[in-house]
Every structure is written in structure tokens, then in C-alpha cells.
CSV table of C-alpha atoms in Angstrom, one decimal:
chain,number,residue,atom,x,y,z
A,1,UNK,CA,102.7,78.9,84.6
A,2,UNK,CA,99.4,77.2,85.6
A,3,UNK,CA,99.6,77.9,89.1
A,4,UNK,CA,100.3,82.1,88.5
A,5,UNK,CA,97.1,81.8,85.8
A,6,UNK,CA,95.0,80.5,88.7
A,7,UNK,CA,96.5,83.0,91.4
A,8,UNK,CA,95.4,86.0,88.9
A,9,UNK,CA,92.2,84.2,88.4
A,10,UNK,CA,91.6,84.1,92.0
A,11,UNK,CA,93.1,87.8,92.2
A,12,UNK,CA,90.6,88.8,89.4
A,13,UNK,CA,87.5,87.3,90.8
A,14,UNK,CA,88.1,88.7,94.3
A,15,UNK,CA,88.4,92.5,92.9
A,16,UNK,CA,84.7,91.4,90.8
A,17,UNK,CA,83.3,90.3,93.9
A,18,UNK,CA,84.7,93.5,96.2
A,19,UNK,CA,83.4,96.0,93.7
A,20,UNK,CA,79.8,93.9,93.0
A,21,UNK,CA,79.8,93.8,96.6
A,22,UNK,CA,80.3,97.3,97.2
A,23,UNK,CA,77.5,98.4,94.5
A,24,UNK,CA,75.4,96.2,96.1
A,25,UNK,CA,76.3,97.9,99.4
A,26,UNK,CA,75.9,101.4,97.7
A,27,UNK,CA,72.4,100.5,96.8
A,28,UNK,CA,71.2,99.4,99.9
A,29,UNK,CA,72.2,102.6,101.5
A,30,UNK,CA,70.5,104.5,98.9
A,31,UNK,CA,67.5,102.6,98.7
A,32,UNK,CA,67.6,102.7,102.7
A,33,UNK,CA,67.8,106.3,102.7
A,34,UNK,CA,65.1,107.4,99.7
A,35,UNK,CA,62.8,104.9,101.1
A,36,UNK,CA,61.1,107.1,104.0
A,37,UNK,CA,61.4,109.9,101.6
A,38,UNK,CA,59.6,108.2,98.7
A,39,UNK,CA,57.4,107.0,100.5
């Protein structure tokens, strides 16, 4: 029981990091590309 918790744990706080790290991603791009035009 304990060891399925922590594998969906682990499952859980990989998909948190992928989509964090794809926002984070998103924004860069963004930023990357409105900077020379805001500026």
C-alpha cells in the first residue's frame, strides 16, 4: 500500500513539475518574442 502511495506521489509531482515547466517555458518564449516589440 505504502509503496503504490509513494509511486503516485512521485507520478503526481512529475506531471506538477512537466506542466510548471512547460509554463515557464511558455513564458519565456513569450517574453522572448514581445521583448523587441515592446521595447
Amino acid at each position: 500500500m505504502k509503496h503504490i502511495q509513494k509511486d503516485s506521489q512521485v507520478q503526481l509531482a512529475l506531471r506538477v513539475f512537466c506542466v510548471l515547466a512547460l509554463t515557464f517555458h511558455q513564458r519565456i518564449m513569450l517574453s522572448w518574442v514581445s521583448g523587441p516589440i515592446n521595447l
